[in-house]
């Protein structure tokens, strides 16, 4: 079972809270440079699955592999902490509520982790911050505090913060769900740009149009299982499962 | 009101106020040490430490501070703890206010959104790094005002050590009443001095709070 073929390889992921099983034997593979969207109703387990990948929500069963290394290895506590911290440096994550550090400037938000974990100099850190912030179009706000930014700007900074660690994989947990509708586009544009640069991404989203336009593959989850999986053209236009059709119909109605 | 008498005893009251200030400062320092340790214990991963922290808080918040002082000062010698009145006052009040500060500090730490910790851990920071760089700086800002409330209570609480004959403001007032029979003037003087100390401290806390506030 140690053979590793896929870049991201989730094998028989299972998660329970007491008697409540939120992930039921889910397997998922993602190749380098691929973009996978996970859609589904709330409570379907999609965020839990995403958060299992960097072990924020540890699985109760199954394995997560990234680039040939098992993320959720069983190790003694202290060794595991070391291992998981090293793994997390390679996995960027973007949250629904941005979670920028409010006591730090935009610059410091971006440079804190690289300075602390990679021991780079202040000059290198500044350069890194400028580079990453320019990438998301936030360079002119480099010395602002998060409270002085709009939601869309905060999320772009959060993306720059994650990218500054040069991750191999980016996880997006409903990155645009907390944004005002008119601010969604600027974040989507940044994500599209990452897609064009072949960043490997797993995206939990409620935005079907966006998922359809950037993703290589879509997973529809419901009740802790993957109901349907395939290219966006198939899942969105010709879903084979009744549950997928119901979800999409409700969702499109809701969007109108 | 016998103003002339008040003018005469004023220098002695000032001296007593200085003792009250010393008591307050030392008690605050000890209280903060106890509070930080108590909060660390209450938030520990280890069950027995959490229990110890909780026991400390309920013991010292669940009994009158005066009884705690009496046990320490009068009961102490019976179990081999010999302290002079001032020392007993600082240690007794410090342990007492430390229990309240434990809850203040713990409250500020748990009030920091868990998304902050998650974002830090996701970047690869260790548990300790996330605490030091992300949770603590925000919690410190959050705890300044409520700690100010604790310190306000503590300053007024120093009046209790008059009961174990520490020669501070309240004790001094009582002593001069004994020789002058003018309780109104003496307690008025003491009250004014307490108010000045508390007002000054309050302004200091407010200044600190403004200074570190996040934009």
CSV table of C-alpha atoms in Angstrom, one decimal:
chain,number,residue,atom,x,y,z
A,1,UNK,CA,0.0,0.0,0.0
A,2,UNK,CA,3.0,2.3,0.1
A,3,UNK,CA,3.2,2.6,-3.6
A,4,UNK,CA,2.6,6.1,-4.6
A,5,UNK,CA,1.3,7.0,-8.1
A,6,UNK,CA,-0.7,10.2,-7.5
A,7,UNK,CA,0.3,13.6,-6.4
A,8,UNK,CA,-2.5,13.8,-3.9
A,9,UNK,CA,-3.8,10.5,-2.9
A,10,UNK,CA,-6.6,10.1,-0.3
A,11,UNK,CA,-7.3,6.5,0.5
A,12,UNK,CA,-10.4,5.4,2.2
A,13,UNK,CA,-10.8,8.5,4.2
A,14,UNK,CA,-13.2,8.0,7.1
A,15,UNK,CA,-14.2,10.4,9.9
A,16,UNK,CA,-16.6,10.1,12.7
A,17,UNK,CA,-17.7,12.3,15.6
A,18,UNK,CA,-18.9,9.7,18.0
A,19,UNK,CA,-21.6,7.7,16.2
A,20,UNK,CA,-22.0,10.4,13.5
A,21,UNK,CA,-20.0,9.4,10.4
A,22,UNK,CA,-19.3,12.5,8.3
A,23,UNK,CA,-16.9,10.9,5.8
A,24,UNK,CA,-17.6,7.4,4.7
A,25,UNK,CA,-14.7,5.7,2.9
A,26,UNK,CA,-13.8,8.5,0.4
A,27,UNK,CA,-10.9,8.0,-2.0
A,28,UNK,CA,-9.7,10.8,-4.2
A,29,UNK,CA,-6.6,11.4,-6.3
A,30,UNK,CA,-5.4,14.6,-7.8
A,31,UNK,CA,-2.5,14.9,-10.2
A,32,UNK,CA,0.1,17.6,-10.2
A,33,UNK,CA,-1.3,20.8,-11.7
A,34,UNK,CA,-4.9,19.6,-11.6
A,35,UNK,CA,-7.7,21.6,-10.2
A,36,UNK,CA,-10.5,19.8,-8.4
A,37,UNK,CA,-13.7,21.3,-7.1
A,38,UNK,CA,-15.7,19.8,-4.4
A,39,UNK,CA,-19.4,20.8,-4.3
A,40,UNK,CA,-22.3,19.6,-2.3
A,41,UNK,CA,-24.9,20.8,0.3
A,42,UNK,CA,-23.8,22.0,3.7
A,43,UNK,CA,-23.1,19.2,6.0
A,44,UNK,CA,-22.1,16.9,3.2
A,45,UNK,CA,-18.5,16.6,4.5
A,46,UNK,CA,-16.8,18.6,1.8
A,47,UNK,CA,-15.0,21.0,4.2
A,48,UNK,CA,-14.2,18.2,6.6
A,49,UNK,CA,-12.5,16.3,3.7
A,50,UNK,CA,-10.5,19.4,2.7
A,51,UNK,CA,-9.5,20.1,6.3
A,52,UNK,CA,-8.4,16.4,6.6
A,53,UNK,CA,-5.8,17.0,3.9
A,54,UNK,CA,-3.6,19.1,6.1
A,55,UNK,CA,-4.8,17.4,9.2
A,56,UNK,CA,-6.7,20.4,10.7
A,57,UNK,CA,-9.5,17.9,11.1
A,58,UNK,CA,-7.8,14.5,11.6
A,59,UNK,CA,-9.3,11.5,9.9
A,60,UNK,CA,-10.4,8.6,12.1
A,61,UNK,CA,-9.5,6.2,9.3
A,62,UNK,CA,-7.7,6.2,6.0
A,63,UNK,CA,-4.6,7.8,4.6
A,64,UNK,CA,-3.7,11.1,3.0
A,65,UNK,CA,-0.6,11.2,0.8
A,66,UNK,CA,1.1,14.2,-0.8
A,67,UNK,CA,3.9,13.8,-3.3
A,68,UNK,CA,4.9,10.4,-2.0
A,69,UNK,CA,4.7,11.2,1.7
A,70,UNK,CA,2.0,10.3,4.0
A,71,UNK,CA,0.6,13.3,5.7
A,72,UNK,CA,-1.3,11.6,8.5
A,73,UNK,CA,1.3,9.1,9.6
A,74,UNK,CA,1.0,7.7,13.0
A,75,UNK,CA,4.0,8.9,15.0
A,76,UNK,CA,4.6,9.7,18.7
A,77,UNK,CA,3.1,13.1,19.5
A,78,UNK,CA,6.3,15.2,19.4
A,79,UNK,CA,7.6,13.6,16.2
A,80,UNK,CA,4.2,13.9,14.6
A,81,UNK,CA,4.1,17.6,15.4
A,82,UNK,CA,7.4,18.1,13.6
A,83,UNK,CA,6.3,16.0,10.7
A,84,UNK,CA,2.9,17.8,10.3
A,85,UNK,CA,4.4,21.2,10.6
A,86,UNK,CA,6.8,20.3,7.8
A,87,UNK,CA,3.9,18.9,5.7
A,88,UNK,CA,1.7,22.0,6.3
A,89,UNK,CA,4.5,24.3,5.0
A,90,UNK,CA,3.8,22.6,1.6
A,91,UNK,CA,0.1,22.9,1.7
A,92,UNK,CA,-1.4,26.4,1.5
A,93,UNK,CA,-4.9,27.0,2.8
A,94,UNK,CA,-7.3,29.8,2.3
A,95,UNK,CA,-10.3,30.1,4.6
A,96,UNK,CA,-13.8,31.4,4.2
A,97,UNK,CA,-13.3,34.1,6.8
A,98,UNK,CA,-9.7,35.0,5.6
A,99,UNK,CA,-8.2,34.6,9.1
A,100,UNK,CA,-5.7,37.3,8.5
A,101,UNK,CA,-3.7,38.3,11.6
A,102,UNK,CA,-5.3,41.6,12.6
A,103,UNK,CA,-2.4,42.8,14.7
A,104,UNK,CA,0.0,42.6,11.8
A,105,UNK,CA,0.3,44.6,8.7
A,106,UNK,CA,-0.3,43.1,5.3
A,107,UNK,CA,3.5,42.8,4.8
A,108,UNK,CA,3.9,41.1,8.2
A,109,UNK,CA,1.0,38.8,7.5
A,110,UNK,CA,2.8,37.5,4.4
A,111,UNK,CA,6.3,37.4,5.8
A,112,UNK,CA,5.7,36.0,9.3
A,113,UNK,CA,5.7,32.3,8.5
A,114,UNK,CA,8.6,32.4,6.0
A,115,UNK,CA,10.7,34.5,8.4
A,116,UNK,CA,10.0,32.2,11.3
A,117,UNK,CA,10.2,28.8,9.4
A,118,UNK,CA,12.6,29.4,6.6
A,119,UNK,CA,15.0,31.8,8.4
A,120,UNK,CA,15.1,34.3,5.6
A,121,UNK,CA,16.5,37.8,6.2
A,122,UNK,CA,14.3,40.9,6.5
A,123,UNK,CA,15.4,42.0,3.1
A,124,UNK,CA,14.5,38.7,1.4
A,125,UNK,CA,11.3,38.7,3.3
A,126,UNK,CA,10.4,42.2,2.1
A,127,UNK,CA,11.2,41.1,-1.5
A,128,UNK,CA,9.0,38.0,-1.0
A,129,UNK,CA,6.1,40.0,0.3
A,130,UNK,CA,6.3,42.5,-2.5
A,131,UNK,CA,6.5,39.7,-5.1
A,132,UNK,CA,3.5,37.8,-3.7
A,133,UNK,CA,1.4,40.9,-3.1
A,134,UNK,CA,2.1,42.2,-6.6
A,135,UNK,CA,0.9,38.8,-7.8
A,136,UNK,CA,-2.5,39.2,-6.2
A,137,UNK,CA,-2.7,42.9,-7.0
A,138,UNK,CA,-2.3,44.1,-3.4
A,139,UNK,CA,1.2,45.7,-3.5
A,140,UNK,CA,-0.1,49.2,-2.9
A,141,UNK,CA,-1.7,48.1,0.4
A,142,UNK,CA,1.5,46.5,1.8
A,143,UNK,CA,1.6,48.6,4.9
A,144,UNK,CA,-2.1,48.6,5.7
A,145,UNK,CA,-3.7,46.6,8.5
A,146,UNK,CA,-6.3,44.0,7.6
A,147,UNK,CA,-9.1,46.1,9.2
A,148,UNK,CA,-8.4,48.7,6.6
A,149,UNK,CA,-9.1,46.3,3.7
A,150,UNK,CA,-12.3,45.1,2.0
A,151,UNK,CA,-13.3,41.5,2.1
A,152,UNK,CA,-12.0,40.8,-1.4
A,153,UNK,CA,-8.7,42.5,-0.6
A,154,UNK,CA,-8.3,40.5,2.7
A,155,UNK,CA,-8.8,37.3,0.8
A,156,UNK,CA,-6.3,38.2,-1.8
A,157,UNK,CA,-3.8,39.0,1.0
A,158,UNK,CA,-4.6,35.6,2.6
A,159,UNK,CA,-3.8,33.9,-0.8
A,160,UNK,CA,-0.5,35.8,-1.0
A,161,UNK,CA,0.3,34.8,2.6
A,162,UNK,CA,-0.3,31.1,1.7
A,163,UNK,CA,1.7,31.4,-1.5
A,164,UNK,CA,4.6,33.0,0.3
A,165,UNK,CA,5.4,29.5,1.7
A,166,UNK,CA,5.8,28.2,-1.9
A,167,UNK,CA,3.3,25.4,-1.3
A,168,UNK,CA,2.9,22.4,-3.6
A,169,UNK,CA,-0.8,22.3,-3.1
A,170,UNK,CA,-3.4,24.9,-2.4
A,171,UNK,CA,-6.7,24.3,-0.5
A,172,UNK,CA,-9.5,26.7,-0.8
A,173,UNK,CA,-12.3,26.4,1.8
A,174,UNK,CA,-15.2,28.4,0.4
A,175,UNK,CA,-12.9,31.3,-0.3
A,176,UNK,CA,-15.6,33.5,-1.7
A,177,UNK,CA,-18.6,32.5,0.4
A,178,UNK,CA,-18.2,35.3,2.9
A,179,UNK,CA,-17.7,38.0,0.3
A,180,UNK,CA,-20.2,40.6,-1.0
A,181,UNK,CA,-21.2,39.6,-4.5
A,182,UNK,CA,-19.3,42.4,-6.2
A,183,UNK,CA,-16.1,41.4,-4.5
A,184,UNK,CA,-16.2,37.8,-5.6
A,185,UNK,CA,-14.8,38.4,-9.0
A,186,UNK,CA,-11.4,39.9,-7.9
A,187,UNK,CA,-10.7,36.7,-5.8
A,188,UNK,CA,-11.9,34.4,-8.6
A,189,UNK,CA,-9.5,36.2,-11.0
A,190,UNK,CA,-6.6,35.5,-8.6
A,191,UNK,CA,-7.6,31.9,-8.4
A,192,UNK,CA,-7.8,31.7,-12.2
A,193,UNK,CA,-4.4,33.2,-12.5
A,194,UNK,CA,-3.0,30.4,-10.2
A,195,UNK,CA,-4.8,27.9,-12.3
A,196,UNK,CA,-3.0,29.2,-15.4
A,197,UNK,CA,0.3,28.8,-13.6
A,198,UNK,CA,-0.6,25.2,-13.0
A,199,UNK,CA,-0.9,25.3,-9.2
A,200,UNK,CA,-2.5,22.2,-7.9
A,201,UNK,CA,-5.7,23.2,-6.2
A,202,UNK,CA,-8.5,21.6,-4.3
A,203,UNK,CA,-11.5,24.0,-4.1
A,204,UNK,CA,-14.5,23.6,-1.9
A,205,UNK,CA,-17.0,26.0,-3.5
A,206,UNK,CA,-20.7,27.0,-3.9
A,207,UNK,CA,-19.9,28.8,-7.2
A,208,UNK,CA,-20.9,26.4,-9.9
A,209,UNK,CA,-19.9,28.8,-12.7
A,210,UNK,CA,-16.5,29.3,-11.3
A,211,UNK,CA,-16.0,25.6,-10.7
A,212,UNK,CA,-17.1,24.9,-14.3
A,213,UNK,CA,-14.7,27.4,-15.8
A,214,UNK,CA,-11.5,26.5,-14.0
A,215,UNK,CA,-11.7,22.9,-12.8
A,216,UNK,CA,-10.5,19.8,-14.4
A,217,UNK,CA,-12.8,17.7,-12.3
A,218,UNK,CA,-15.8,18.1,-10.0
A,219,UNK,CA,-16.8,16.0,-7.1
A,220,UNK,CA,-20.3,16.1,-5.8
A,221,UNK,CA,-20.5,15.1,-2.2
A,222,UNK,CA,-23.6,14.4,-0.1
A,223,UNK,CA,-23.9,12.6,3.2
A,224,UNK,CA,-20.3,11.9,3.6
A,225,UNK,CA,-19.9,10.1,0.3
A,226,UNK,CA,-18.8,11.1,-3.3
A,227,UNK,CA,-22.1,10.8,-5.2
A,228,UNK,CA,-20.7,11.8,-8.6
A,229,UNK,CA,-17.3,12.7,-10.0
A,230,UNK,CA,-16.2,13.7,-13.4
A,231,UNK,CA,-15.3,16.6,-15.7
A,232,UNK,CA,-17.4,19.7,-15.1
A,233,UNK,CA,-19.1,19.4,-18.5
A,234,UNK,CA,-20.5,16.1,-17.5
A,235,UNK,CA,-21.3,16.7,-13.8
A,236,UNK,CA,-22.9,20.0,-14.4
A,237,UNK,CA,-24.7,19.3,-17.7
A,238,UNK,CA,-25.4,15.6,-17.7
A,239,UNK,CA,-25.3,14.4,-14.1
A,240,UNK,CA,-26.0,10.7,-13.9
A,241,UNK,CA,-27.2,10.7,-10.3
A,242,UNK,CA,-30.6,11.9,-9.1
A,243,UNK,CA,-29.1,13.5,-6.0
A,244,UNK,CA,-26.7,15.6,-8.2
A,245,UNK,CA,-29.6,16.7,-10.4
A,246,UNK,CA,-31.6,17.7,-7.3
A,247,UNK,CA,-28.8,19.6,-5.8
A,248,UNK,CA,-27.9,21.5,-9.0
A,249,UNK,CA,-31.6,22.4,-9.6
A,250,UNK,CA,-32.0,23.8,-6.1
A,251,UNK,CA,-28.7,25.6,-6.4
A,252,UNK,CA,-29.5,27.2,-9.7
A,253,UNK,CA,-32.9,28.3,-8.4
A,254,UNK,CA,-31.3,29.7,-5.4
A,255,UNK,CA,-28.9,31.7,-7.5
A,256,UNK,CA,-31.7,33.3,-9.4
B,1,UNK,CA,-14.8,69.6,59.2
B,2,UNK,CA,-11.6,70.2,61.0
B,3,UNK,CA,-9.4,71.3,58.2
B,4,UNK,CA,-6.6,72.3,60.4
B,5,UNK,CA,-6.4,68.8,61.9
B,6,UNK,CA,-6.5,67.3,58.4
B,7,UNK,CA,-3.5,69.5,57.4
B,8,UNK,CA,-1.6,68.4,60.4
B,9,UNK,CA,-2.0,64.7,59.8
B,10,UNK,CA,-1.7,64.9,56.0
B,11,UNK,CA,2.0,64.0,55.9
B,12,UNK,CA,1.4,60.8,57.8
B,13,UNK,CA,-1.4,59.9,55.5
B,14,UNK,CA,0.9,60.5,52.5
B,15,UNK,CA,3.4,58.1,54.0
B,16,UNK,CA,0.6,55.6,54.5
B,17,UNK,CA,-0.5,56.1,50.9
B,18,UNK,CA,3.0,55.2,49.8
B,19,UNK,CA,2.7,51.9,51.7
B,20,UNK,CA,-0.6,51.3,50.0
B,21,UNK,CA,1.0,52.0,46.6
B,22,UNK,CA,3.9,49.6,47.4
B,23,UNK,CA,1.4,46.9,48.5
B,24,UNK,CA,-0.6,47.5,45.3
B,25,UNK,CA,2.4,47.3,43.0
B,26,UNK,CA,3.8,44.1,44.6
B,27,UNK,CA,0.4,42.5,44.8
B,28,UNK,CA,-0.2,43.3,41.1
B,29,UNK,CA,3.1,41.7,40.1
B,30,UNK,CA,2.4,38.6,42.2
B,31,UNK,CA,-1.1,38.5,40.9
B,32,UNK,CA,0.0,38.6,37.3
B,33,UNK,CA,2.5,35.8,37.9
B,34,UNK,CA,-0.2,33.7,39.6
B,35,UNK,CA,-2.8,34.7,37.0
B,36,UNK,CA,-0.5,33.8,34.0
B,37,UNK,CA,0.5,30.5,35.7
B,38,UNK,CA,-3.1,29.7,36.6
B,39,UNK,CA,-4.3,30.5,33.0
B,40,UNK,CA,-1.6,28.3,31.6
B,41,UNK,CA,-2.6,25.5,33.9
B,42,UNK,CA,-6.3,25.9,33.1
B,43,UNK,CA,-5.6,25.7,29.4
B,44,UNK,CA,-3.1,22.9,29.6
B,45,UNK,CA,-3.3,19.6,27.7
B,46,UNK,CA,-2.7,17.8,31.0
B,47,UNK,CA,-5.8,17.0,33.0
B,48,UNK,CA,-4.1,17.2,36.4
B,49,UNK,CA,-2.8,20.7,35.6
B,50,UNK,CA,-6.2,21.8,34.5
B,51,UNK,CA,-7.6,20.4,37.8
B,52,UNK,CA,-5.0,22.2,39.8
B,53,UNK,CA,-5.8,25.5,38.0
B,54,UNK,CA,-9.5,25.1,38.6
B,55,UNK,CA,-9.0,24.2,42.2
B,56,UNK,CA,-6.8,27.3,42.8
B,57,UNK,CA,-9.4,29.6,41.3
B,58,UNK,CA,-12.4,28.1,43.2
B,59,UNK,CA,-10.5,28.1,46.4
B,60,UNK,CA,-9.4,31.7,46.3
B,61,UNK,CA,-12.6,33.1,44.7
B,62,UNK,CA,-14.8,30.9,47.0
B,63,UNK,CA,-13.6,32.3,50.3
B,64,UNK,CA,-13.3,35.8,51.7
B,65,UNK,CA,-10.0,37.5,51.1
B,66,UNK,CA,-10.0,38.5,54.8
B,67,UNK,CA,-10.2,34.8,55.9
B,68,UNK,CA,-7.3,34.1,53.5
B,69,UNK,CA,-5.2,36.8,55.1
B,70,UNK,CA,-6.1,35.6,58.6
B,71,UNK,CA,-5.2,32.1,57.8
B,72,UNK,CA,-1.8,33.1,56.3
B,73,UNK,CA,-0.9,35.7,59.0
B,74,UNK,CA,-2.4,34.2,62.2
B,75,UNK,CA,-2.6,30.6,61.2
B,76,UNK,CA,0.7,30.5,59.3
B,77,UNK,CA,3.0,30.3,62.3
B,78,UNK,CA,1.1,27.1,63.5
B,79,UNK,CA,2.2,25.3,60.4
B,80,UNK,CA,5.6,26.9,60.3
B,81,UNK,CA,5.0,29.9,58.0
B,82,UNK,CA,6.4,33.0,59.7
B,83,UNK,CA,5.7,36.2,57.8
B,84,UNK,CA,5.6,39.8,58.9
B,85,UNK,CA,2.3,41.6,58.3
B,86,UNK,CA,3.4,43.3,55.1
B,87,UNK,CA,4.7,40.1,53.5
B,88,UNK,CA,1.5,38.2,54.5
B,89,UNK,CA,-0.5,41.1,53.0
B,90,UNK,CA,1.3,40.9,49.7
B,91,UNK,CA,1.2,37.1,49.4
B,92,UNK,CA,-2.4,36.8,50.6
B,93,UNK,CA,-3.7,39.5,48.4
B,94,UNK,CA,-1.5,38.4,45.5
B,95,UNK,CA,-2.8,34.8,45.6
B,96,UNK,CA,-6.3,36.1,45.9
B,97,UNK,CA,-6.2,38.5,43.0
B,98,UNK,CA,-4.2,36.0,41.0
B,99,UNK,CA,-7.3,33.7,41.0
B,100,UNK,CA,-9.4,36.5,39.4
B,101,UNK,CA,-6.6,37.3,37.0
B,102,UNK,CA,-6.4,33.6,36.0
B,103,UNK,CA,-9.9,33.9,34.7
B,104,UNK,CA,-9.3,37.2,33.0
B,105,UNK,CA,-6.2,36.0,31.2
B,106,UNK,CA,-7.8,32.7,30.3
B,107,UNK,CA,-10.8,34.5,29.0
B,108,UNK,CA,-8.8,36.7,26.8
B,109,UNK,CA,-6.9,33.8,25.3
B,110,UNK,CA,-10.0,31.7,24.6
B,111,UNK,CA,-11.7,34.7,23.1
B,112,UNK,CA,-9.2,34.8,20.2
B,113,UNK,CA,-11.0,33.2,17.2
B,114,UNK,CA,-9.9,29.6,16.5
B,115,UNK,CA,-9.4,30.5,12.9
B,116,UNK,CA,-6.4,32.6,13.9
B,117,UNK,CA,-4.7,29.5,15.4
B,118,UNK,CA,-5.8,27.4,12.4
B,119,UNK,CA,-4.3,29.9,9.9
B,120,UNK,CA,-1.0,29.9,11.8
B,121,UNK,CA,-0.9,26.2,12.1
B,122,UNK,CA,-1.8,25.8,8.4
B,123,UNK,CA,1.3,27.9,7.5
B,124,UNK,CA,3.4,25.4,9.4
B,125,UNK,CA,3.9,27.2,12.7
B,126,UNK,CA,4.1,24.9,15.8
B,127,UNK,CA,1.6,25.1,18.6
B,128,UNK,CA,4.0,27.3,20.6
B,129,UNK,CA,4.9,29.5,17.7
B,130,UNK,CA,1.2,30.0,16.9
B,131,UNK,CA,0.5,31.0,20.5
B,132,UNK,CA,3.5,33.3,20.8
B,133,UNK,CA,3.1,35.1,17.4
B,134,UNK,CA,-0.6,35.0,16.8
B,135,UNK,CA,-2.8,34.2,19.9
B,136,UNK,CA,-0.9,35.9,22.6
B,137,UNK,CA,-0.3,39.4,21.0
B,138,UNK,CA,-4.0,39.6,20.4
B,139,UNK,CA,-5.0,38.3,23.8
B,140,UNK,CA,-2.7,40.7,25.6
B,141,UNK,CA,-4.5,43.6,24.0
B,142,UNK,CA,-7.8,42.1,24.9
B,143,UNK,CA,-6.9,41.6,28.6
B,144,UNK,CA,-5.6,45.0,29.4
B,145,UNK,CA,-9.0,46.5,30.3
B,146,UNK,CA,-10.3,43.6,32.4
B,147,UNK,CA,-6.9,43.3,34.2
B,148,UNK,CA,-7.4,47.0,35.0
B,149,UNK,CA,-10.7,46.1,36.6
B,150,UNK,CA,-8.8,43.4,38.7
B,151,UNK,CA,-6.2,45.9,39.7
B,152,UNK,CA,-8.8,48.5,40.7
B,153,UNK,CA,-10.4,45.9,43.0
B,154,UNK,CA,-7.0,44.9,44.3
B,155,UNK,CA,-6.0,48.5,45.3
B,156,UNK,CA,-9.2,48.8,47.2
B,157,UNK,CA,-8.7,45.3,48.6
B,158,UNK,CA,-5.4,46.5,50.2
B,159,UNK,CA,-7.6,48.1,52.9
B,160,UNK,CA,-8.1,44.6,54.2
B,161,UNK,CA,-4.5,44.3,55.4
B,162,UNK,CA,-5.3,46.9,58.0
B,163,UNK,CA,-6.9,44.0,59.8
B,164,UNK,CA,-3.5,42.3,60.2
B,165,UNK,CA,-1.9,45.6,61.2
B,166,UNK,CA,0.0,46.7,58.1
B,167,UNK,CA,0.4,50.4,58.5
B,168,UNK,CA,-1.2,51.5,55.3
B,169,UNK,CA,-4.0,54.0,54.6
B,170,UNK,CA,-6.9,52.4,56.3
B,171,UNK,CA,-4.9,51.4,59.3
B,172,UNK,CA,-3.5,54.9,59.6
B,173,UNK,CA,-6.9,56.4,59.4
B,174,UNK,CA,-8.1,54.1,62.2
B,175,UNK,CA,-5.1,54.9,64.3
B,176,UNK,CA,-5.7,58.7,64.1
B,177,UNK,CA,-9.3,58.3,64.9
B,178,UNK,CA,-8.2,56.7,68.1
B,179,UNK,CA,-6.3,59.8,69.1
B,180,UNK,CA,-8.5,62.5,67.5
B,181,UNK,CA,-12.0,61.1,67.7
B,182,UNK,CA,-12.6,62.6,64.2
B,183,UNK,CA,-13.7,59.6,62.1
B,184,UNK,CA,-15.2,61.7,59.3
B,185,UNK,CA,-12.0,63.7,58.6
B,186,UNK,CA,-9.7,60.7,58.9
B,187,UNK,CA,-11.7,58.4,56.6
B,188,UNK,CA,-12.3,61.3,54.2
B,189,UNK,CA,-8.6,61.8,53.9
B,190,UNK,CA,-8.0,58.1,53.3
B,191,UNK,CA,-10.8,58.0,50.8
B,192,UNK,CA,-9.4,61.0,48.8
B,193,UNK,CA,-6.0,59.3,48.7
B,194,UNK,CA,-7.5,56.0,47.5
B,195,UNK,CA,-9.3,57.8,44.8
B,196,UNK,CA,-6.2,59.6,43.6
B,197,UNK,CA,-4.3,56.3,43.4
B,198,UNK,CA,-7.1,54.5,41.6
B,199,UNK,CA,-7.7,57.4,39.2
B,200,UNK,CA,-4.0,57.5,38.3
B,201,UNK,CA,-3.9,53.8,37.8
B,202,UNK,CA,-7.1,53.9,35.7
B,203,UNK,CA,-5.6,56.6,33.4
B,204,UNK,CA,-2.4,54.5,33.1
B,205,UNK,CA,-4.4,51.4,32.0
B,206,UNK,CA,-6.5,53.5,29.5
B,207,UNK,CA,-3.3,54.9,28.1
B,208,UNK,CA,-1.7,51.5,27.7
B,209,UNK,CA,-4.9,50.2,26.1
B,210,UNK,CA,-4.9,53.0,23.5
B,211,UNK,CA,-1.3,52.6,22.8
B,212,UNK,CA,-1.4,49.0,21.8
B,213,UNK,CA,-4.8,49.1,20.1
B,214,UNK,CA,-4.9,47.6,16.6
B,215,UNK,CA,-5.7,50.1,13.9
